[in-house]
PDB file of C-alpha atoms in Angstrom:
ATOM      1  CA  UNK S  43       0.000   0.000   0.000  1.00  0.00           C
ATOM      2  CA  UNK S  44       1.282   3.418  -1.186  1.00  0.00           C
ATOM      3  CA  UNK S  45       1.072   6.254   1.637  1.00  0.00           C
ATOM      4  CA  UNK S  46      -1.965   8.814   1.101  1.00  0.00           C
ATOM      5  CA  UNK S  47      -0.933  11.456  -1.197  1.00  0.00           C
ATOM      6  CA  UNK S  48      -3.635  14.849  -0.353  1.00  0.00           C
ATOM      7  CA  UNK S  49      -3.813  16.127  -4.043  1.00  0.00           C
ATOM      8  CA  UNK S  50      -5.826  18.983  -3.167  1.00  0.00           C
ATOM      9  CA  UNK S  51      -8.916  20.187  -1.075  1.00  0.00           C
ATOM     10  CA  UNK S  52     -12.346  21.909  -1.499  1.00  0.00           C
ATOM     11  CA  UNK S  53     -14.894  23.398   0.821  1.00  0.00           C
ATOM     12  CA  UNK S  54     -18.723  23.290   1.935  1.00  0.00           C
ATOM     13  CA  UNK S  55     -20.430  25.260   3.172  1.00  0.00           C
ATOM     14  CA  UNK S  56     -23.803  24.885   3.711  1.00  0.00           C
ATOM     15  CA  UNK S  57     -24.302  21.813   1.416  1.00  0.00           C
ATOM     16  CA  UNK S  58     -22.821  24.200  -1.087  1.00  0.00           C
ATOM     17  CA  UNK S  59     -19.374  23.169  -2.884  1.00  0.00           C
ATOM     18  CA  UNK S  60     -16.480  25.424  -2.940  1.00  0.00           C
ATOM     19  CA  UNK S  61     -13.445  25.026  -4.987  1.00  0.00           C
ATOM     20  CA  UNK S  62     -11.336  26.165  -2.531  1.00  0.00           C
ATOM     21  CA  UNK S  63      -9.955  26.101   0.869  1.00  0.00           C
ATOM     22  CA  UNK S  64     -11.994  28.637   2.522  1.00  0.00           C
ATOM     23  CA  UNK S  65     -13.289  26.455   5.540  1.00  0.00           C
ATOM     24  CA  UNK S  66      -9.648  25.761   6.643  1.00  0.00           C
ATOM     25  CA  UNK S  67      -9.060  25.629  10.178  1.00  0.00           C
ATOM     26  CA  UNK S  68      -5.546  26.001  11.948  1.00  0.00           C
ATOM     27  CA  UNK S  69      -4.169  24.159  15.231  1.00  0.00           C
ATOM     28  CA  UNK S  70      -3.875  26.184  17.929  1.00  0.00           C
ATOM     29  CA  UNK S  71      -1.221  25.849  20.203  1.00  0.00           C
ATOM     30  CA  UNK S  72      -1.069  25.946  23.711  1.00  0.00           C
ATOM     31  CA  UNK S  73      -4.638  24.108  23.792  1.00  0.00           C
ATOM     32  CA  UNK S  74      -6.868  25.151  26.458  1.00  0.00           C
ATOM     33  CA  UNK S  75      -6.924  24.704  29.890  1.00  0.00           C
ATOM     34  CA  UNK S  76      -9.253  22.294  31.098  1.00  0.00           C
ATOM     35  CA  UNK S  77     -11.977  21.292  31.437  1.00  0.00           C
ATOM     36  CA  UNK S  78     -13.584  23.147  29.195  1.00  0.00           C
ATOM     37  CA  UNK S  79     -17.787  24.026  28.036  1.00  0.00           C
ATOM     38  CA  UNK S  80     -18.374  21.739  25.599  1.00  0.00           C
ATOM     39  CA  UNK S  81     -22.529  22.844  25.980  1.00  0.00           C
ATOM     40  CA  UNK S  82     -21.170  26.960  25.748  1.00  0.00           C
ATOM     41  CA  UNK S  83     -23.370  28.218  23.196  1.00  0.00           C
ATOM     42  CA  UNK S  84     -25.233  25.188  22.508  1.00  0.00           C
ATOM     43  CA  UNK S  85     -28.384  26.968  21.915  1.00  0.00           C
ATOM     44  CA  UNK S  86     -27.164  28.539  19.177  1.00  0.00           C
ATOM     45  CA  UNK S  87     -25.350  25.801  17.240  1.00  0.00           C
ATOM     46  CA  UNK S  88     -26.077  26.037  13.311  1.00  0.00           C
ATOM     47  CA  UNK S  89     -27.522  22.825  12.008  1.00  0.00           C
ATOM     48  CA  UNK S  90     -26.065  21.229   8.797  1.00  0.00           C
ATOM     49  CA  UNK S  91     -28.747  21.412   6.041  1.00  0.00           C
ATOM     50  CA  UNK S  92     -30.623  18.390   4.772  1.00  0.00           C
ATOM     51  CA  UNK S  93     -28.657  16.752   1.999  1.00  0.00           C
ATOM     52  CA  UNK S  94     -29.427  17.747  -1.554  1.00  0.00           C
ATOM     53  CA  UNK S  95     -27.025  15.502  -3.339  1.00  0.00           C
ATOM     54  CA  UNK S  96     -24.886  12.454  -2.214  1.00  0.00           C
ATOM     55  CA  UNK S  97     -21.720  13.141  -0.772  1.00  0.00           C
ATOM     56  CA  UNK S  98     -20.130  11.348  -3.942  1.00  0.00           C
ATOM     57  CA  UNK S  99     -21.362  14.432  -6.028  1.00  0.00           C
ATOM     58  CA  UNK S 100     -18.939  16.334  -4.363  1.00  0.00           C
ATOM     59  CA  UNK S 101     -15.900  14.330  -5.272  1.00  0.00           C
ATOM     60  CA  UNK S 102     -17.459  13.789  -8.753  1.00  0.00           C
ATOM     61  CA  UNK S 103     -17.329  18.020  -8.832  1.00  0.00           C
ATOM     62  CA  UNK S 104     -13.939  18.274  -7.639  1.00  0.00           C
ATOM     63  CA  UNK S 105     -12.759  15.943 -10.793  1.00  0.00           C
ATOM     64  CA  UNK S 106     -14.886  17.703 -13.208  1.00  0.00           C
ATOM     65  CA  UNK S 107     -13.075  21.365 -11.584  1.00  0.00           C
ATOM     66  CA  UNK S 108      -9.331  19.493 -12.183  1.00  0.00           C
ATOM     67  CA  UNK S 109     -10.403  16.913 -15.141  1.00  0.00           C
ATOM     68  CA  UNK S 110      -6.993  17.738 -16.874  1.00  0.00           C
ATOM     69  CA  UNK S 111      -5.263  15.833 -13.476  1.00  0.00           C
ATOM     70  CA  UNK S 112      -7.250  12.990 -13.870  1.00  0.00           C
ATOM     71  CA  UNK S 113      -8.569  12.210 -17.471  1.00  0.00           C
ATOM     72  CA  UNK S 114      -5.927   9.618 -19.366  1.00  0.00           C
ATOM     73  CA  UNK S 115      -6.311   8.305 -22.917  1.00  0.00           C
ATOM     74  CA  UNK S 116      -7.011   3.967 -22.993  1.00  0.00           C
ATOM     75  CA  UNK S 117      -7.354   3.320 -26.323  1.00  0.00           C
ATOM     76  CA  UNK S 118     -10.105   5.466 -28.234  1.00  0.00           C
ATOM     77  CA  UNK S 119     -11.746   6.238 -24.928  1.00  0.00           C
ATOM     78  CA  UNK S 120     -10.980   8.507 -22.163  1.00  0.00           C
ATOM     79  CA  UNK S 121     -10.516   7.015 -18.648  1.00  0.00           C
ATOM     80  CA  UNK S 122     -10.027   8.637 -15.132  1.00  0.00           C
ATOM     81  CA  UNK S 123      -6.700   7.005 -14.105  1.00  0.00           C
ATOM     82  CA  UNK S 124      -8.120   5.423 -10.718  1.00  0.00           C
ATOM     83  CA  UNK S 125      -9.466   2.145  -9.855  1.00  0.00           C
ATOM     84  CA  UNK S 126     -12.231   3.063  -7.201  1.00  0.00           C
ATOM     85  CA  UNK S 127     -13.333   6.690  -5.990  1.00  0.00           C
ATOM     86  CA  UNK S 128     -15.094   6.839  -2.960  1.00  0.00           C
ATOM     87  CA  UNK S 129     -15.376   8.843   0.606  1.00  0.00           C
ATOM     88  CA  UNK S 130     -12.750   7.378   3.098  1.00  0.00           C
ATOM     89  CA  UNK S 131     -15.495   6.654   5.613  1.00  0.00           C
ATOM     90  CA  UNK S 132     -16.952   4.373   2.984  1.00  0.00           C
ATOM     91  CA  UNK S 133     -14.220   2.654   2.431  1.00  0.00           C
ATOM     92  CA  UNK S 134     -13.318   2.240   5.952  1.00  0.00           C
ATOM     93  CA  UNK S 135     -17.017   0.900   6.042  1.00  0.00           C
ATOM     94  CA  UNK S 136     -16.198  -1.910   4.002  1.00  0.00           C
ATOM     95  CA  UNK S 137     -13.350  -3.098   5.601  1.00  0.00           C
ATOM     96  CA  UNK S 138     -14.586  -2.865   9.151  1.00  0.00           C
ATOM     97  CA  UNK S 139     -17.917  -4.965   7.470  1.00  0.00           C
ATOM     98  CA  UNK S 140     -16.515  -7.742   8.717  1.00  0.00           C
ATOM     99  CA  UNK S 141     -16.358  -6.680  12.592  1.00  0.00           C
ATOM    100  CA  UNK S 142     -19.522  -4.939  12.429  1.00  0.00           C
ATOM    101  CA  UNK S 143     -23.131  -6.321  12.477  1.00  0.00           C
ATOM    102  CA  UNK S 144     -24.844  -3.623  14.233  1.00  0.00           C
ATOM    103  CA  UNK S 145     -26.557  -1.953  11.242  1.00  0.00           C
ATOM    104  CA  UNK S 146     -27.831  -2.830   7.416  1.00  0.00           C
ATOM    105  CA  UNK S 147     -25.426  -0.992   4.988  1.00  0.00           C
ATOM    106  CA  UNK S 148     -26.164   0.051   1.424  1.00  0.00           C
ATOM    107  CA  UNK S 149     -23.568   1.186  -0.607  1.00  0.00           C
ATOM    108  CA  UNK S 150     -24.418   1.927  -4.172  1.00  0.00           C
ATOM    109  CA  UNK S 151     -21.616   1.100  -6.592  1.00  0.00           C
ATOM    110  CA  UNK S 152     -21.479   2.285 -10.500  1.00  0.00           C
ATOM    111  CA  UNK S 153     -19.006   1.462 -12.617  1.00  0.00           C
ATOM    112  CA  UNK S 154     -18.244   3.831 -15.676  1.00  0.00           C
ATOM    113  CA  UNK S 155     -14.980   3.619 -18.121  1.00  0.00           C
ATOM    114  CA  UNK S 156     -13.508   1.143 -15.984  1.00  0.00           C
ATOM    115  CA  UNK S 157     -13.943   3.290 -13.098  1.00  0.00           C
ATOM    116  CA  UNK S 158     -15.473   2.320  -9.874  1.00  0.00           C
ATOM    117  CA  UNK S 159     -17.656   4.853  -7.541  1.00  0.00           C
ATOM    118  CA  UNK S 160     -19.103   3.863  -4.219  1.00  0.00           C
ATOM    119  CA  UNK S 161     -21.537   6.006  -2.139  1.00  0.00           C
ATOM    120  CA  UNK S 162     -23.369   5.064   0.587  1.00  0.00           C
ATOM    121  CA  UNK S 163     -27.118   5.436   0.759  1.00  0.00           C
ATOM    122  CA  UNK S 164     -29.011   5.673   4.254  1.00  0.00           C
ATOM    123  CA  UNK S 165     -31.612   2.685   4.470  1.00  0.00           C
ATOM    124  CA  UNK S 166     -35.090   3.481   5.651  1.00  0.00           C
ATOM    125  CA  UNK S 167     -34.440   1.884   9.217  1.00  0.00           C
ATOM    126  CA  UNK S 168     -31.135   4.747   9.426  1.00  0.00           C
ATOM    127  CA  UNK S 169     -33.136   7.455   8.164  1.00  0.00           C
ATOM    128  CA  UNK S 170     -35.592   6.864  11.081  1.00  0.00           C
ATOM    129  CA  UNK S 171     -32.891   7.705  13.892  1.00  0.00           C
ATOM    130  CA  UNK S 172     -31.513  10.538  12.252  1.00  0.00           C
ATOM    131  CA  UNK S 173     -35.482  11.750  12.346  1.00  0.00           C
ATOM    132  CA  UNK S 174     -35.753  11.042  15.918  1.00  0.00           C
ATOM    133  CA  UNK S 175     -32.596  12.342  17.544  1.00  0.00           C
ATOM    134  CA  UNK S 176     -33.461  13.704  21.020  1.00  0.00           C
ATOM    135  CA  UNK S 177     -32.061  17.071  22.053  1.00  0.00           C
ATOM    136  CA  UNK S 178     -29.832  15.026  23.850  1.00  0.00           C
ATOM    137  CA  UNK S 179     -28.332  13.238  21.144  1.00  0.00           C
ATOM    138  CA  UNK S 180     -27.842  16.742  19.054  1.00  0.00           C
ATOM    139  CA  UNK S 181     -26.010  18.050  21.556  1.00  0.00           C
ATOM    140  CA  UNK S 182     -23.222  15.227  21.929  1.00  0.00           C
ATOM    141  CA  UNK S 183     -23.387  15.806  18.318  1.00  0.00           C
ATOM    142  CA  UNK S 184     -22.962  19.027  18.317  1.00  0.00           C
ATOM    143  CA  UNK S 185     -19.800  18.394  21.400  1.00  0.00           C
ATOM    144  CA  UNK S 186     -17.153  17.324  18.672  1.00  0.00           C
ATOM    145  CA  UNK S 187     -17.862  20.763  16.688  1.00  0.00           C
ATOM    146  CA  UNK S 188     -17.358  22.730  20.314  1.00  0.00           C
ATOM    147  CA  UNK S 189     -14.194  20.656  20.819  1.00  0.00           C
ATOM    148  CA  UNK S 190     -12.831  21.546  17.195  1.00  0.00           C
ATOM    149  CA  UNK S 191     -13.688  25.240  18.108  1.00  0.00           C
ATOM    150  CA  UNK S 192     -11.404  25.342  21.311  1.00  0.00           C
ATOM    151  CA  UNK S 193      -8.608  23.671  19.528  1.00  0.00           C
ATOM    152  CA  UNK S 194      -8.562  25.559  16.258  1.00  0.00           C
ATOM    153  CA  UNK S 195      -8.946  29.203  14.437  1.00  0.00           C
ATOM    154  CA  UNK S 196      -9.294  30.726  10.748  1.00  0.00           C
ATOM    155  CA  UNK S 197      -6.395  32.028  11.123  1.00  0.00           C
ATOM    156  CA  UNK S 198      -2.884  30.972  11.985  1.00  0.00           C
ATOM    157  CA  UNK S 199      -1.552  32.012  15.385  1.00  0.00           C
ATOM    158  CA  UNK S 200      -4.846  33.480  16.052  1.00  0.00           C
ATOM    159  CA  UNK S 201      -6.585  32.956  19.680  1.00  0.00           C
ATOM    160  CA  UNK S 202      -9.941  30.155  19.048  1.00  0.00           C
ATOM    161  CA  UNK S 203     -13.251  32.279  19.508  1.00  0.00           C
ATOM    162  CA  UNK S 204     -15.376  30.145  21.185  1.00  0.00           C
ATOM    163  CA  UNK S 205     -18.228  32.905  21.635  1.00  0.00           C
ATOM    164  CA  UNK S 206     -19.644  32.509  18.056  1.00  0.00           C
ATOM    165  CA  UNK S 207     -21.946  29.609  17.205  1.00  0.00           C
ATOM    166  CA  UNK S 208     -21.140  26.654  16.298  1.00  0.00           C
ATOM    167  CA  UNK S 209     -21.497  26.150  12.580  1.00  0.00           C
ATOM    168  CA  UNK S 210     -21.974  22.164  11.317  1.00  0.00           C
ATOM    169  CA  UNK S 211     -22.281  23.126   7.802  1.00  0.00           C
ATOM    170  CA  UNK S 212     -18.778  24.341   7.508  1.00  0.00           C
ATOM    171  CA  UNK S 213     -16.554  21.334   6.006  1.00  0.00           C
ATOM    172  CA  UNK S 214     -12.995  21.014   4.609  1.00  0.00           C
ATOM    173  CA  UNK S 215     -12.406  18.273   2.611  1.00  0.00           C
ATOM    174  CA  UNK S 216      -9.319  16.705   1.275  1.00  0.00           C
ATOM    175  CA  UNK S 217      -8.467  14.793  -1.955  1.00  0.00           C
ATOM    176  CA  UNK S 218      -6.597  11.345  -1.218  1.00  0.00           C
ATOM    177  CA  UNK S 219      -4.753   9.533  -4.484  1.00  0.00           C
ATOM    178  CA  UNK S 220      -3.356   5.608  -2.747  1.00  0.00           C
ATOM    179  CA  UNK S 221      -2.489   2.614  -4.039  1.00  0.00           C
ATOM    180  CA  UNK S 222      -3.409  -1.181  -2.457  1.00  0.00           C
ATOM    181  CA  UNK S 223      -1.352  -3.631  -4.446  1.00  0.00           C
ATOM    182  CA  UNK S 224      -1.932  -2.343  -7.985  1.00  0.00           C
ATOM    183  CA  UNK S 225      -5.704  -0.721  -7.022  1.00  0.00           C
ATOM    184  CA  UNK S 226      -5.793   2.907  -7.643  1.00  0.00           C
ATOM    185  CA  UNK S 227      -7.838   4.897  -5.130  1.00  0.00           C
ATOM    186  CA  UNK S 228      -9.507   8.190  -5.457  1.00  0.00           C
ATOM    187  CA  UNK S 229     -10.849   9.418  -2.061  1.00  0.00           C
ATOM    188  CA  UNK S 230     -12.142  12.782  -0.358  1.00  0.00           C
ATOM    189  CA  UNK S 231     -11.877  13.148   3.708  1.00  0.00           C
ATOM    190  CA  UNK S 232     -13.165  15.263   5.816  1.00  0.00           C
ATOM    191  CA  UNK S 233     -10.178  17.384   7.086  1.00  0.00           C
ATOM    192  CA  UNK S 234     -10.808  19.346  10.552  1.00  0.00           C
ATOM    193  CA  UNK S 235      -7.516  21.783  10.659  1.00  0.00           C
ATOM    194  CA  UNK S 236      -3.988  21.870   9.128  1.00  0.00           C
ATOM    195  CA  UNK S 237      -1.245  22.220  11.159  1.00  0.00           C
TER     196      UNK S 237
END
């Protein structure tokens, strides 16, 4: 296996794509003193949006925005020069299948010009719980955000404000090329801060 190359990153914001880094989030450093509020603010914490399109749409965006990085001639036809593309969490679905029998899981596969793509699809029985989180639950949701907000800033070497609201909808995501023995992986990963 070939170590993760990032090839490049996007943003969303607000179920939005953003060819850019805008949503990038620095380290901070010395962390916090502890303990700290994780529930600070709570009342105000901005909700991601329902989903309008797969997650795999955004990948599939980012390789129509850098097509020239990606396309390769086979033959007469044109061919993106990777195996599988995928989210990492999808993939690291599959190969903790195995260990897990908790939950159904539906992954929709297509396969065009020798290309693979993989997305997973919510079943019915999923959907359900997301519907009937109680306040509860959205706020130890809502706890990893608050962490990431004490930890990191928009700007280096700036202090973390952790007076404005939590926003979920705010996403960084990085572009993974790897290789498993001769498989050529395409992958996008949710990146919370560079360092």
């Amino acid at each position: 296996m070939s170590p993760p190359e990032c090839i490049g990153l996007f943003s969303i914001t607000d179920r939005e794509y953003q060819e850019d880094a805008r949503n990038v989030a620095y380290l901070c450093d010395p962390f916090p003193k502890l303990p700290i509020d994780l529930n600070q603010g709570i009342e105000n914490v901005i909700r991601k949006k329902p989903a309008t399109m797969s997650d795999l749409e955004y990948l599939l965006k980012y390789i129509k925005s850098h097509q020239k990085e990606f396309l390769v001639m086979k033959g007469d036809t044109i061919q993106l020069n990777t195996d599988f593309v995928a989210l990492r969490g999808v993939l690291r679905l599959i190969m903790c299948l195995q260990y897990e029998r908790r939950q159904d899981l539906r992954i929709m596969v297509t396969r065009a010009n020798g290309t693979i793509y993989l997305n997973k699809e919510e079943t019915e029985e999923q959907l359900a719980e997301q519907a009937a989180m109680s306040n509860r639950h959205l706020a130890m949701c809502s706890w990893g955000f608050k962490f990431e907000q004490y930890l990191t800033t928009a700007k280096p070497c700036a202090d973390p404000d952790t007076n404005v609201p939590v926003n979920e909808g705010v996403e960084l995501c990085a572009m993974f090329r790897s290789n498993i023995n001769g498989i050529r992986l395409l992958y996008g990963a949710e990146w919370t801060y560079l360092n």
